[in-house]
PDB file with SEQRES, HELIX, SHEET and CRYST1 records, atoms N, CA, C and O in Angstrom:
SEQRES   1 A   82  MET GLU PRO PHE LEU THR ASN TYR VAL LEU VAL SER ASN          
SEQRES   2 A   82  LYS PRO TRP HIS ASP GLU LEU PHE GLU SER LEU LEU SER          
SEQRES   3 A   82  ARG PRO GLY GLU LYS TRP THR ARG LEU ALA GLN PRO PRO          
SEQRES   4 A   82  ASP PHE THR PHE GLU SER LEU THR ARG ILE ASN PRO LYS          
SEQRES   5 A   82  LYS VAL PHE ILE PRO HIS TRP SER TYR ILE ILE PRO GLU          
SEQRES   6 A   82  SER ILE TYR ASN ARG TRP GLU CYS ILE VAL PHE HIS TYR          
SEQRES   7 A   82  ARG ASP TRP GLU                                              
HELIX    1 AA1 PRO A   15  HIS A   17  5                                   3    
HELIX    2 AA2 ASP A   18  LEU A   24  1                                   7    
HELIX    3 AA3 PRO A   38  ASP A   40  5                                   3    
HELIX    4 AA4 PHE A   43  ILE A   49  1                                   7    
HELIX    5 AA5 GLU A   65  ARG A   70  1                                   6    
SHEET    1 AA1 4 GLU A  30  LEU A  35  0                                        
SHEET    2 AA1 4 THR A   6  VAL A  11  1                                        
SHEET    3 AA1 4 LYS A  53  PRO A  57  1                                        
SHEET    4 AA1 4 GLU A  72  PHE A  76  1                                        
CRYST1    1.000    1.000    1.000  90.00  90.00  90.00 P 1           1          
ATOM      1  N   MET A   1      18.451  32.106 -27.772  1.00  0.00           N  
ATOM      2  CA  MET A   1      17.449  31.120 -28.139  1.00  0.00           C  
ATOM      3  C   MET A   1      17.406  30.029 -27.081  1.00  0.00           C  
ATOM      4  O   MET A   1      18.447  29.535 -26.648  1.00  0.00           O  
ATOM      5  N   GLU A   2      16.203  29.654 -26.668  1.00  0.00           N  
ATOM      6  CA  GLU A   2      16.021  28.610 -25.649  1.00  0.00           C  
ATOM      7  C   GLU A   2      16.293  27.238 -26.264  1.00  0.00           C  
ATOM      8  O   GLU A   2      15.832  26.949 -27.368  1.00  0.00           O  
ATOM      9  N   PRO A   3      17.047  26.385 -25.548  1.00  0.00           N  
ATOM     10  CA  PRO A   3      17.323  25.047 -26.083  1.00  0.00           C  
ATOM     11  C   PRO A   3      16.038  24.224 -26.169  1.00  0.00           C  
ATOM     12  O   PRO A   3      15.063  24.478 -25.461  1.00  0.00           O  
ATOM     13  N   PHE A   4      16.070  23.231 -27.061  1.00  0.00           N  
ATOM     14  CA  PHE A   4      14.925  22.340 -27.214  1.00  0.00           C  
ATOM     15  C   PHE A   4      14.716  21.541 -25.932  1.00  0.00           C  
ATOM     16  O   PHE A   4      15.651  20.919 -25.429  1.00  0.00           O  
ATOM     17  N   LEU A   5      13.516  21.557 -25.411  1.00  0.00           N  
ATOM     18  CA  LEU A   5      13.180  20.795 -24.210  1.00  0.00           C  
ATOM     19  C   LEU A   5      12.079  19.797 -24.541  1.00  0.00           C  
ATOM     20  O   LEU A   5      11.157  20.108 -25.295  1.00  0.00           O  
ATOM     21  N   THR A   6      12.177  18.612 -23.982  1.00  0.00           N  
ATOM     22  CA  THR A   6      11.131  17.610 -24.119  1.00  0.00           C  
ATOM     23  C   THR A   6      10.181  17.752 -22.951  1.00  0.00           C  
ATOM     24  O   THR A   6      10.608  17.758 -21.796  1.00  0.00           O  
ATOM     25  N   ASN A   7       8.900  17.866 -23.240  1.00  0.00           N  
ATOM     26  CA  ASN A   7       7.886  18.039 -22.199  1.00  0.00           C  
ATOM     27  C   ASN A   7       7.457  16.695 -21.625  1.00  0.00           C  
ATOM     28  O   ASN A   7       7.207  15.735 -22.353  1.00  0.00           O  
ATOM     29  N   TYR A   8       7.381  16.656 -20.304  1.00  0.00           N  
ATOM     30  CA  TYR A   8       6.867  15.500 -19.577  1.00  0.00           C  
ATOM     31  C   TYR A   8       5.898  16.000 -18.514  1.00  0.00           C  
ATOM     32  O   TYR A   8       5.979  17.144 -18.066  1.00  0.00           O  
ATOM     33  N   VAL A   9       4.983  15.123 -18.120  1.00  0.00           N  
ATOM     34  CA  VAL A   9       4.021  15.471 -17.068  1.00  0.00           C  
ATOM     35  C   VAL A   9       4.074  14.414 -15.981  1.00  0.00           C  
ATOM     36  O   VAL A   9       4.126  13.215 -16.253  1.00  0.00           O  
ATOM     37  N   LEU A  10       4.059  14.886 -14.746  1.00  0.00           N  
ATOM     38  CA  LEU A  10       3.890  14.025 -13.573  1.00  0.00           C  
ATOM     39  C   LEU A  10       2.514  14.336 -13.008  1.00  0.00           C  
ATOM     40  O   LEU A  10       2.229  15.479 -12.648  1.00  0.00           O  
ATOM     41  N   VAL A  11       1.665  13.326 -12.929  1.00  0.00           N  
ATOM     42  CA  VAL A  11       0.323  13.496 -12.384  1.00  0.00           C  
ATOM     43  C   VAL A  11       0.306  12.845 -11.009  1.00  0.00           C  
ATOM     44  O   VAL A  11       0.342  11.620 -10.890  1.00  0.00           O  
ATOM     45  N   SER A  12       0.251  13.670  -9.980  1.00  0.00           N  
ATOM     46  CA  SER A  12       0.252  13.127  -8.618  1.00  0.00           C  
ATOM     47  C   SER A  12      -0.182  14.192  -7.625  1.00  0.00           C  
ATOM     48  O   SER A  12       0.274  15.334  -7.673  1.00  0.00           O  
ATOM     49  N   ASN A  13      -1.060  13.801  -6.736  1.00  0.00           N  
ATOM     50  CA  ASN A  13      -1.449  14.683  -5.640  1.00  0.00           C  
ATOM     51  C   ASN A  13      -0.905  14.166  -4.310  1.00  0.00           C  
ATOM     52  O   ASN A  13      -1.325  14.620  -3.246  1.00  0.00           O  
ATOM     53  N   LYS A  14       0.017  13.227  -4.372  1.00  0.00           N  
ATOM     54  CA  LYS A  14       0.593  12.651  -3.158  1.00  0.00           C  
ATOM     55  C   LYS A  14       1.772  13.510  -2.687  1.00  0.00           C  
ATOM     56  O   LYS A  14       2.670  13.806  -3.475  1.00  0.00           O  
ATOM     57  N   PRO A  15       1.778  13.906  -1.430  1.00  0.00           N  
ATOM     58  CA  PRO A  15       2.858  14.772  -0.942  1.00  0.00           C  
ATOM     59  C   PRO A  15       4.231  14.116  -0.993  1.00  0.00           C  
ATOM     60  O   PRO A  15       5.244  14.814  -1.053  1.00  0.00           O  
ATOM     61  N   TRP A  16       4.282  12.793  -0.971  1.00  0.00           N  
ATOM     62  CA  TRP A  16       5.592  12.134  -1.023  1.00  0.00           C  
ATOM     63  C   TRP A  16       6.219  12.212  -2.414  1.00  0.00           C  
ATOM     64  O   TRP A  16       7.363  11.795  -2.597  1.00  0.00           O  
ATOM     65  N   HIS A  17       5.484  12.742  -3.398  1.00  0.00           N  
ATOM     66  CA  HIS A  17       6.057  12.954  -4.724  1.00  0.00           C  
ATOM     67  C   HIS A  17       6.598  14.376  -4.898  1.00  0.00           C  
ATOM     68  O   HIS A  17       7.113  14.709  -5.965  1.00  0.00           O  
ATOM     69  N   ASP A  18       6.490  15.212  -3.872  1.00  0.00           N  
ATOM     70  CA  ASP A  18       7.014  16.578  -3.950  1.00  0.00           C  
ATOM     71  C   ASP A  18       8.514  16.571  -4.233  1.00  0.00           C  
ATOM     72  O   ASP A  18       8.988  17.282  -5.119  1.00  0.00           O  
ATOM     73  N   GLU A  19       9.244  15.776  -3.491  1.00  0.00           N  
ATOM     74  CA  GLU A  19      10.699  15.714  -3.659  1.00  0.00           C  
ATOM     75  C   GLU A  19      11.065  15.153  -5.037  1.00  0.00           C  
ATOM     76  O   GLU A  19      11.991  15.639  -5.686  1.00  0.00           O  
ATOM     77  N   LEU A  20      10.341  14.141  -5.471  1.00  0.00           N  
ATOM     78  CA  LEU A  20      10.567  13.584  -6.805  1.00  0.00           C  
ATOM     79  C   LEU A  20      10.392  14.663  -7.864  1.00  0.00           C  
ATOM     80  O   LEU A  20      11.243  14.814  -8.742  1.00  0.00           O  
ATOM     81  N   PHE A  21       9.310  15.404  -7.791  1.00  0.00           N  
ATOM     82  CA  PHE A  21       9.052  16.435  -8.796  1.00  0.00           C  
ATOM     83  C   PHE A  21      10.152  17.491  -8.783  1.00  0.00           C  
ATOM     84  O   PHE A  21      10.608  17.925  -9.841  1.00  0.00           O  
ATOM     85  N   GLU A  22      10.577  17.904  -7.602  1.00  0.00           N  
ATOM     86  CA  GLU A  22      11.654  18.898  -7.508  1.00  0.00           C  
ATOM     87  C   GLU A  22      12.927  18.392  -8.178  1.00  0.00           C  
ATOM     88  O   GLU A  22      13.631  19.160  -8.835  1.00  0.00           O  
ATOM     89  N   SER A  23      13.226  17.111  -8.017  1.00  0.00           N  
ATOM     90  CA  SER A  23      14.436  16.571  -8.648  1.00  0.00           C  
ATOM     91  C   SER A  23      14.273  16.481 -10.169  1.00  0.00           C  
ATOM     92  O   SER A  23      15.242  16.666 -10.905  1.00  0.00           O  
ATOM     93  N   LEU A  24      13.065  16.200 -10.641  1.00  0.00           N  
ATOM     94  CA  LEU A  24      12.829  16.129 -12.085  1.00  0.00           C  
ATOM     95  C   LEU A  24      13.024  17.486 -12.753  1.00  0.00           C  
ATOM     96  O   LEU A  24      13.438  17.556 -13.910  1.00  0.00           O  
ATOM     97  N   LEU A  25      12.729  18.556 -12.034  1.00  0.00           N  
ATOM     98  CA  LEU A  25      12.856  19.903 -12.599  1.00  0.00           C  
ATOM     99  C   LEU A  25      14.285  20.245 -12.998  1.00  0.00           C  
ATOM    100  O   LEU A  25      14.497  21.121 -13.836  1.00  0.00           O  
ATOM    101  N   SER A  26      15.264  19.570 -12.412  1.00  0.00           N  
ATOM    102  CA  SER A  26      16.667  19.897 -12.696  1.00  0.00           C  
ATOM    103  C   SER A  26      17.273  19.041 -13.812  1.00  0.00           C  
ATOM    104  O   SER A  26      18.462  19.166 -14.105  1.00  0.00           O  
ATOM    105  N   ARG A  27      16.479  18.185 -14.430  1.00  0.00           N  
ATOM    106  CA  ARG A  27      17.003  17.315 -15.488  1.00  0.00           C  
ATOM    107  C   ARG A  27      17.227  18.125 -16.764  1.00  0.00           C  
ATOM    108  O   ARG A  27      16.307  18.785 -17.247  1.00  0.00           O  
ATOM    109  N   PRO A  28      18.433  18.081 -17.308  1.00  0.00           N  
ATOM    110  CA  PRO A  28      18.722  18.868 -18.517  1.00  0.00           C  
ATOM    111  C   PRO A  28      17.942  18.352 -19.725  1.00  0.00           C  
ATOM    112  O   PRO A  28      17.763  17.148 -19.904  1.00  0.00           O  
ATOM    113  N   GLY A  29      17.489  19.285 -20.536  1.00  0.00           N  
ATOM    114  CA  GLY A  29      16.780  18.937 -21.760  1.00  0.00           C  
ATOM    115  C   GLY A  29      15.329  18.549 -21.570  1.00  0.00           C  
ATOM    116  O   GLY A  29      14.650  18.174 -22.525  1.00  0.00           O  
ATOM    117  N   GLU A  30      14.853  18.639 -20.338  1.00  0.00           N  
ATOM    118  CA  GLU A  30      13.477  18.237 -20.043  1.00  0.00           C  
ATOM    119  C   GLU A  30      12.725  19.370 -19.352  1.00  0.00           C  
ATOM    120  O   GLU A  30      13.282  20.109 -18.540  1.00  0.00           O  
ATOM    121  N   LYS A  31      11.461  19.483 -19.692  1.00  0.00           N  
ATOM    122  CA  LYS A  31      10.582  20.429 -19.002  1.00  0.00           C  
ATOM    123  C   LYS A  31       9.469  19.615 -18.361  1.00  0.00           C  
ATOM    124  O   LYS A  31       8.711  18.938 -19.055  1.00  0.00           O  
ATOM    125  N   TRP A  32       9.370  19.680 -17.044  1.00  0.00           N  
ATOM    126  CA  TRP A  32       8.384  18.904 -16.297  1.00  0.00           C  
ATOM    127  C   TRP A  32       7.262  19.798 -15.803  1.00  0.00           C  
ATOM    128  O   TRP A  32       7.491  20.917 -15.343  1.00  0.00           O  
ATOM    129  N   THR A  33       6.054  19.286 -15.907  1.00  0.00           N  
ATOM    130  CA  THR A  33       4.866  19.942 -15.366  1.00  0.00           C  
ATOM    131  C   THR A  33       4.192  18.945 -14.444  1.00  0.00           C  
ATOM    132  O   THR A  33       4.106  17.757 -14.752  1.00  0.00           O  
ATOM    133  N   ARG A  34       3.718  19.435 -13.313  1.00  0.00           N  
ATOM    134  CA  ARG A  34       2.990  18.574 -12.390  1.00  0.00           C  
ATOM    135  C   ARG A  34       1.522  18.974 -12.395  1.00  0.00           C  
ATOM    136  O   ARG A  34       1.180  20.147 -12.242  1.00  0.00           O  
ATOM    137  N   LEU A  35       0.671  17.986 -12.573  1.00  0.00           N  
ATOM    138  CA  LEU A  35      -0.772  18.172 -12.442  1.00  0.00           C  
ATOM    139  C   LEU A  35      -1.167  17.430 -11.171  1.00  0.00           C  
ATOM    140  O   LEU A  35      -1.061  16.205 -11.105  1.00  0.00           O  
ATOM    141  N   ALA A  36      -1.617  18.160 -10.174  1.00  0.00           N  
ATOM    142  CA  ALA A  36      -1.791  17.564  -8.851  1.00  0.00           C  
ATOM    143  C   ALA A  36      -3.243  17.312  -8.451  1.00  0.00           C  
ATOM    144  O   ALA A  36      -3.499  16.626  -7.461  1.00  0.00           O  
ATOM    145  N   GLN A  37      -4.176  17.846  -9.191  1.00  0.00           N  
ATOM    146  CA  GLN A  37      -5.576  17.669  -8.820  1.00  0.00           C  
ATOM    147  C   GLN A  37      -6.368  17.115  -9.993  1.00  0.00           C  
ATOM    148  O   GLN A  37      -6.092  17.466 -11.141  1.00  0.00           O  
ATOM    149  N   PRO A  38      -7.341  16.259  -9.730  1.00  0.00           N  
ATOM    150  CA  PRO A  38      -8.120  15.680 -10.838  1.00  0.00           C  
ATOM    151  C   PRO A  38      -8.685  16.710 -11.823  1.00  0.00           C  
ATOM    152  O   PRO A  38      -8.657  16.450 -13.026  1.00  0.00           O  
ATOM    153  N   PRO A  39      -9.199  17.872 -11.377  1.00  0.00           N  
ATOM    154  CA  PRO A  39      -9.718  18.836 -12.370  1.00  0.00           C  
ATOM    155  C   PRO A  39      -8.646  19.404 -13.301  1.00  0.00           C  
ATOM    156  O   PRO A  39      -8.966  19.921 -14.371  1.00  0.00           O  
ATOM    157  N   ASP A  40      -7.372  19.311 -12.897  1.00  0.00           N  
ATOM    158  CA  ASP A  40      -6.279  19.820 -13.732  1.00  0.00           C  
ATOM    159  C   ASP A  40      -5.823  18.816 -14.787  1.00  0.00           C  
ATOM    160  O   ASP A  40      -5.187  19.196 -15.770  1.00  0.00           O  
ATOM    161  N   PHE A  41      -6.137  17.556 -14.594  1.00  0.00           N  
ATOM    162  CA  PHE A  41      -5.691  16.475 -15.471  1.00  0.00           C  
ATOM    163  C   PHE A  41      -6.745  16.243 -16.546  1.00  0.00           C  
ATOM    164  O   PHE A  41      -7.580  15.345 -16.437  1.00  0.00           O  
ATOM    165  N   THR A  42      -6.689  17.065 -17.581  1.00  0.00           N  
ATOM    166  CA  THR A  42      -7.692  17.009 -18.644  1.00  0.00           C  
ATOM    167  C   THR A  42      -7.020  16.893 -20.009  1.00  0.00           C  
ATOM    168  O   THR A  42      -5.829  17.163 -20.161  1.00  0.00           O  
ATOM    169  N   PHE A  43      -7.792  16.497 -20.967  1.00  0.00           N  
ATOM    170  CA  PHE A  43      -7.317  16.444 -22.350  1.00  0.00           C  
ATOM    171  C   PHE A  43      -6.832  17.829 -22.781  1.00  0.00           C  
ATOM    172  O   PHE A  43      -5.797  17.954 -23.436  1.00  0.00           O  
ATOM    173  N   GLU A  44      -7.578  18.856 -22.412  1.00  0.00           N  
ATOM    174  CA  GLU A  44      -7.232  20.228 -22.801  1.00  0.00           C  
ATOM    175  C   GLU A  44      -5.903  20.670 -22.184  1.00  0.00           C  
ATOM    176  O   GLU A  44      -5.075  21.278 -22.864  1.00  0.00           O  
ATOM    177  N   SER A  45      -5.697  20.368 -20.901  1.00  0.00           N  
ATOM    178  CA  SER A  45      -4.442  20.787 -20.265  1.00  0.00           C  
ATOM    179  C   SER A  45      -3.252  20.062 -20.875  1.00  0.00           C  
ATOM    180  O   SER A  45      -2.194  20.659 -21.071  1.00  0.00           O  
ATOM    181  N   LEU A  46      -3.419  18.773 -21.177  1.00  0.00           N  
ATOM    182  CA  LEU A  46      -2.329  18.035 -21.804  1.00  0.00           C  
ATOM    183  C   LEU A  46      -2.079  18.513 -23.233  1.00  0.00           C  
ATOM    184  O   LEU A  46      -0.937  18.509 -23.692  1.00  0.00           O  
ATOM    185  N   THR A  47      -3.108  18.916 -23.927  1.00  0.00           N  
ATOM    186  CA  THR A  47      -2.934  19.458 -25.273  1.00  0.00           C  
ATOM    187  C   THR A  47      -2.069  20.713 -25.227  1.00  0.00           C  
ATOM    188  O   THR A  47      -1.198  20.895 -26.077  1.00  0.00           O  
ATOM    189  N   ARG A  48      -2.300  21.579 -24.241  1.00  0.00           N  
ATOM    190  CA  ARG A  48      -1.493  22.797 -24.097  1.00  0.00           C  
ATOM    191  C   ARG A  48      -0.035  22.464 -23.788  1.00  0.00           C  
ATOM    192  O   ARG A  48       0.872  23.114 -24.307  1.00  0.00           O  
ATOM    193  N   ILE A  49       0.192  21.464 -22.952  1.00  0.00           N  
ATOM    194  CA  ILE A  49       1.547  21.085 -22.544  1.00  0.00           C  
ATOM    195  C   ILE A  49       2.253  20.293 -23.644  1.00  0.00           C  
ATOM    196  O   ILE A  49       3.457  20.443 -23.851  1.00  0.00           O  
ATOM    197  N   ASN A  50       1.508  19.463 -24.336  1.00  0.00           N  
ATOM    198  CA  ASN A  50       2.018  18.595 -25.395  1.00  0.00           C  
ATOM    199  C   ASN A  50       3.190  17.721 -24.912  1.00  0.00           C  
ATOM    200  O   ASN A  50       4.298  17.821 -25.439  1.00  0.00           O  
ATOM    201  N   PRO A  51       2.939  16.864 -23.909  1.00  0.00           N  
ATOM    202  CA  PRO A  51       4.026  16.054 -23.361  1.00  0.00           C  
ATOM    203  C   PRO A  51       4.381  14.871 -24.252  1.00  0.00           C  
ATOM    204  O   PRO A  51       3.550  14.359 -25.002  1.00  0.00           O  
ATOM    205  N   LYS A  52       5.634  14.454 -24.148  1.00  0.00           N  
ATOM    206  CA  LYS A  52       6.058  13.229 -24.818  1.00  0.00           C  
ATOM    207  C   LYS A  52       5.504  12.019 -24.071  1.00  0.00           C  
ATOM    208  O   LYS A  52       5.055  11.047 -24.679  1.00  0.00           O  
ATOM    209  N   LYS A  53       5.545  12.099 -22.729  1.00  0.00           N  
ATOM    210  CA  LYS A  53       5.023  11.021 -21.882  1.00  0.00           C  
ATOM    211  C   LYS A  53       4.355  11.625 -20.655  1.00  0.00           C  
ATOM    212  O   LYS A  53       4.682  12.728 -20.219  1.00  0.00           O  
ATOM    213  N   VAL A  54       3.400  10.858 -20.110  1.00  0.00           N  
ATOM    214  CA  VAL A  54       2.690  11.255 -18.901  1.00  0.00           C  
ATOM    215  C   VAL A  54       2.915  10.157 -17.864  1.00  0.00           C  
ATOM    216  O   VAL A  54       2.547   9.003 -18.084  1.00  0.00           O  
ATOM    217  N   PHE A  55       3.517  10.518 -16.742  1.00  0.00           N  
ATOM    218  CA  PHE A  55       3.780   9.573 -15.667  1.00  0.00           C  
ATOM    219  C   PHE A  55       2.712   9.749 -14.591  1.00  0.00           C  
ATOM    220  O   PHE A  55       2.461  10.862 -14.128  1.00  0.00           O  
ATOM    221  N   ILE A  56       2.088   8.639 -14.200  1.00  0.00           N  
ATOM    222  CA  ILE A  56       0.934   8.704 -13.307  1.00  0.00           C  
ATOM    223  C   ILE A  56       1.123   7.706 -12.157  1.00  0.00           C  
ATOM    224  O   ILE A  56       0.546   6.619 -12.186  1.00  0.00           O  
ATOM    225  N   PRO A  57       1.918   8.061 -11.157  1.00  0.00           N  
ATOM    226  CA  PRO A  57       2.087   7.145 -10.025  1.00  0.00           C  
ATOM    227  C   PRO A  57       0.993   7.332  -8.981  1.00  0.00           C  
ATOM    228  O   PRO A  57       0.628   8.458  -8.642  1.00  0.00           O  
ATOM    229  N   HIS A  58       0.484   6.236  -8.485  1.00  0.00           N  
ATOM    230  CA  HIS A  58      -0.443   6.234  -7.348  1.00  0.00           C  
ATOM    231  C   HIS A  58      -1.666   7.127  -7.545  1.00  0.00           C  
ATOM    232  O   HIS A  58      -2.127   7.764  -6.598  1.00  0.00           O  
ATOM    233  N   TRP A  59      -2.180   7.175  -8.739  1.00  0.00           N  
ATOM    234  CA  TRP A  59      -3.355   7.994  -9.037  1.00  0.00           C  
ATOM    235  C   TRP A  59      -4.604   7.171  -8.755  1.00  0.00           C  
ATOM    236  O   TRP A  59      -4.717   6.040  -9.227  1.00  0.00           O  
ATOM    237  N   SER A  60      -5.525   7.713  -8.004  1.00  0.00           N  
ATOM    238  CA  SER A  60      -6.700   6.954  -7.571  1.00  0.00           C  
ATOM    239  C   SER A  60      -7.979   7.368  -8.293  1.00  0.00           C  
ATOM    240  O   SER A  60      -9.084   7.204  -7.775  1.00  0.00           O  
ATOM    241  N   TYR A  61      -7.808   7.903  -9.486  1.00  0.00           N  
ATOM    242  CA  TYR A  61      -8.965   8.393 -10.234  1.00  0.00           C  
ATOM    243  C   TYR A  61      -8.964   7.774 -11.630  1.00  0.00           C  
ATOM    244  O   TYR A  61      -7.931   7.315 -12.118  1.00  0.00           O  
ATOM    245  N   ILE A  62     -10.112   7.771 -12.249  1.00  0.00           N  
ATOM    246  CA  ILE A  62     -10.228   7.236 -13.604  1.00  0.00           C  
ATOM    247  C   ILE A  62      -9.498   8.154 -14.585  1.00  0.00           C  
ATOM    248  O   ILE A  62      -9.631   9.377 -14.539  1.00  0.00           O  
ATOM    249  N   ILE A  63      -8.731   7.533 -15.464  1.00  0.00           N  
ATOM    250  CA  ILE A  63      -8.029   8.271 -16.513  1.00  0.00           C  
ATOM    251  C   ILE A  63      -8.896   8.198 -17.770  1.00  0.00           C  
ATOM    252  O   ILE A  63      -9.196   7.106 -18.253  1.00  0.00           O  
ATOM    253  N   PRO A  64      -9.297   9.346 -18.296  1.00  0.00           N  
ATOM    254  CA  PRO A  64     -10.164   9.332 -19.478  1.00  0.00           C  
ATOM    255  C   PRO A  64      -9.501   8.648 -20.675  1.00  0.00           C  
ATOM    256  O   PRO A  64      -8.299   8.783 -20.903  1.00  0.00           O  
ATOM    257  N   GLU A  65     -10.299   7.927 -21.414  1.00  0.00           N  
ATOM    258  CA  GLU A  65      -9.813   7.225 -22.604  1.00  0.00           C  
ATOM    259  C   GLU A  65      -9.186   8.193 -23.600  1.00  0.00           C  
ATOM    260  O   GLU A  65      -8.214   7.853 -24.274  1.00  0.00           O  
ATOM    261  N   SER A  66      -9.736   9.386 -23.691  1.00  0.00           N  
ATOM    262  CA  SER A  66      -9.186  10.376 -24.629  1.00  0.00           C  
ATOM    263  C   SER A  66      -7.727  10.696 -24.311  1.00  0.00           C  
ATOM    264  O   SER A  66      -6.952  11.026 -25.209  1.00  0.00           O  
ATOM    265  N   ILE A  67      -7.356  10.599 -23.037  1.00  0.00           N  
ATOM    266  CA  ILE A  67      -5.975  10.877 -22.639  1.00  0.00           C  
ATOM    267  C   ILE A  67      -5.071   9.705 -22.981  1.00  0.00           C  
ATOM    268  O   ILE A  67      -4.048   9.889 -23.640  1.00  0.00           O  
ATOM    269  N   TYR A  68      -5.429   8.505 -22.548  1.00  0.00           N  
ATOM    270  CA  TYR A  68      -4.510   7.391 -22.785  1.00  0.00           C  
ATOM    271  C   TYR A  68      -4.490   6.930 -24.235  1.00  0.00           C  
ATOM    272  O   TYR A  68      -3.585   6.199 -24.636  1.00  0.00           O  
ATOM    273  N   ASN A  69      -5.471   7.344 -25.024  1.00  0.00           N  
ATOM    274  CA  ASN A  69      -5.408   7.054 -26.457  1.00  0.00           C  
ATOM    275  C   ASN A  69      -4.524   8.045 -27.208  1.00  0.00           C  
ATOM    276  O   ASN A  69      -4.052   7.741 -28.304  1.00  0.00           O  
ATOM    277  N   ARG A  70      -4.295   9.214 -26.642  1.00  0.00           N  
ATOM    278  CA  ARG A  70      -3.528  10.264 -27.320  1.00  0.00           C  
ATOM    279  C   ARG A  70      -2.066  10.317 -26.869  1.00  0.00           C  
ATOM    280  O   ARG A  70      -1.177  10.530 -27.694  1.00  0.00           O  
ATOM    281  N   TRP A  71      -1.803  10.126 -25.563  1.00  0.00           N  
ATOM    282  CA  TRP A  71      -0.444  10.249 -25.029  1.00  0.00           C  
ATOM    283  C   TRP A  71       0.013   8.935 -24.420  1.00  0.00           C  
ATOM    284  O   TRP A  71      -0.792   8.139 -23.936  1.00  0.00           O  
ATOM    285  N   GLU A  72       1.326   8.725 -24.457  1.00  0.00           N  
ATOM    286  CA  GLU A  72       1.888   7.556 -23.788  1.00  0.00           C  
ATOM    287  C   GLU A  72       1.823   7.806 -22.285  1.00  0.00           C  
ATOM    288  O   GLU A  72       2.457   8.727 -21.771  1.00  0.00           O  
ATOM    289  N   CYS A  73       1.061   6.988 -21.598  1.00  0.00           N  
ATOM    290  CA  CYS A  73       0.858   7.127 -20.156  1.00  0.00           C  
ATOM    291  C   CYS A  73       1.528   5.955 -19.447  1.00  0.00           C  
ATOM    292  O   CYS A  73       1.287   4.794 -19.777  1.00  0.00           O  
ATOM    293  N   ILE A  74       2.360   6.271 -18.484  1.00  0.00           N  
ATOM    294  CA  ILE A  74       3.024   5.250 -17.684  1.00  0.00           C  
ATOM    295  C   ILE A  74       2.400   5.313 -16.298  1.00  0.00           C  
ATOM    296  O   ILE A  74       2.602   6.268 -15.548  1.00  0.00           O  
ATOM    297  N   VAL A  75       1.642   4.279 -15.976  1.00  0.00           N  
ATOM    298  CA  VAL A  75       0.911   4.227 -14.711  1.00  0.00           C  
ATOM    299  C   VAL A  75       1.566   3.172 -13.839  1.00  0.00           C  
ATOM    300  O   VAL A  75       1.817   2.057 -14.295  1.00  0.00           O  
ATOM    301  N   PHE A  76       1.842   3.511 -12.599  1.00  0.00           N  
ATOM    302  CA  PHE A  76       2.375   2.511 -11.684  1.00  0.00           C  
ATOM    303  C   PHE A  76       1.828   2.762 -10.282  1.00  0.00           C  
ATOM    304  O   PHE A  76       1.598   3.894  -9.857  1.00  0.00           O  
ATOM    305  N   HIS A  77       1.637   1.669  -9.608  1.00  0.00           N  
ATOM    306  CA  HIS A  77       1.057   1.703  -8.269  1.00  0.00           C  
ATOM    307  C   HIS A  77       1.761   0.633  -7.447  1.00  0.00           C  
ATOM    308  O   HIS A  77       1.495  -0.560  -7.593  1.00  0.00           O  
ATOM    309  N   TYR A  78       2.649   1.075  -6.594  1.00  0.00           N  
ATOM    310  CA  TYR A  78       3.429   0.159  -5.787  1.00  0.00           C  
ATOM    311  C   TYR A  78       2.572  -0.446  -4.671  1.00  0.00           C  
ATOM    312  O   TYR A  78       1.781   0.238  -4.022  1.00  0.00           O  
ATOM    313  N   ARG A  79       2.756  -1.717  -4.479  1.00  0.00           N  
ATOM    314  CA  ARG A  79       2.081  -2.376  -3.369  1.00  0.00           C  
ATOM    315  C   ARG A  79       3.071  -3.332  -2.717  1.00  0.00           C  
ATOM    316  O   ARG A  79       3.702  -4.143  -3.395  1.00  0.00           O  
ATOM    317  N   ASP A  80       3.200  -3.236  -1.433  1.00  0.00           N  
ATOM    318  CA  ASP A  80       4.078  -4.122  -0.684  1.00  0.00           C  
ATOM    319  C   ASP A  80       3.284  -5.369  -0.346  1.00  0.00           C  
ATOM    320  O   ASP A  80       2.346  -5.315   0.450  1.00  0.00           O  
ATOM    321  N   TRP A  81       3.648  -6.473  -0.934  1.00  0.00           N  
ATOM    322  CA  TRP A  81       2.905  -7.711  -0.772  1.00  0.00           C  
ATOM    323  C   TRP A  81       3.277  -8.487   0.481  1.00  0.00           C  
ATOM    324  O   TRP A  81       2.719  -9.555   0.732  1.00  0.00           O  
ATOM    325  N   GLU A  82       4.181  -7.983   1.248  1.00  0.00           N  
ATOM    326  CA  GLU A  82       4.574  -8.707   2.472  1.00  0.00           C  
ATOM    327  C   GLU A  82       3.612  -8.472   3.603  1.00  0.00           C  
ATOM    328  O   GLU A  82       3.801  -9.007   4.695  1.00  0.00           O  
TER     329      GLU A  82                                                      
END                                                                             
């Protein structure tokens, strides 16, 4: 029997997140999915995955209201103010 895994999603098309995603895949008890292109980041795709949380770093596209009203979305965009 497969152990219980918590689903998470990383939404990023930035190549500098490749290494981050690879490291997330090895976290015990978690199943990570990466959605890298805007057409893949849909209400329907998230419904199939059923994530506990959706992490959205450096995303430059509009996030549909249907998504952020249904799932906990953590959006962050780093900016160096110096």
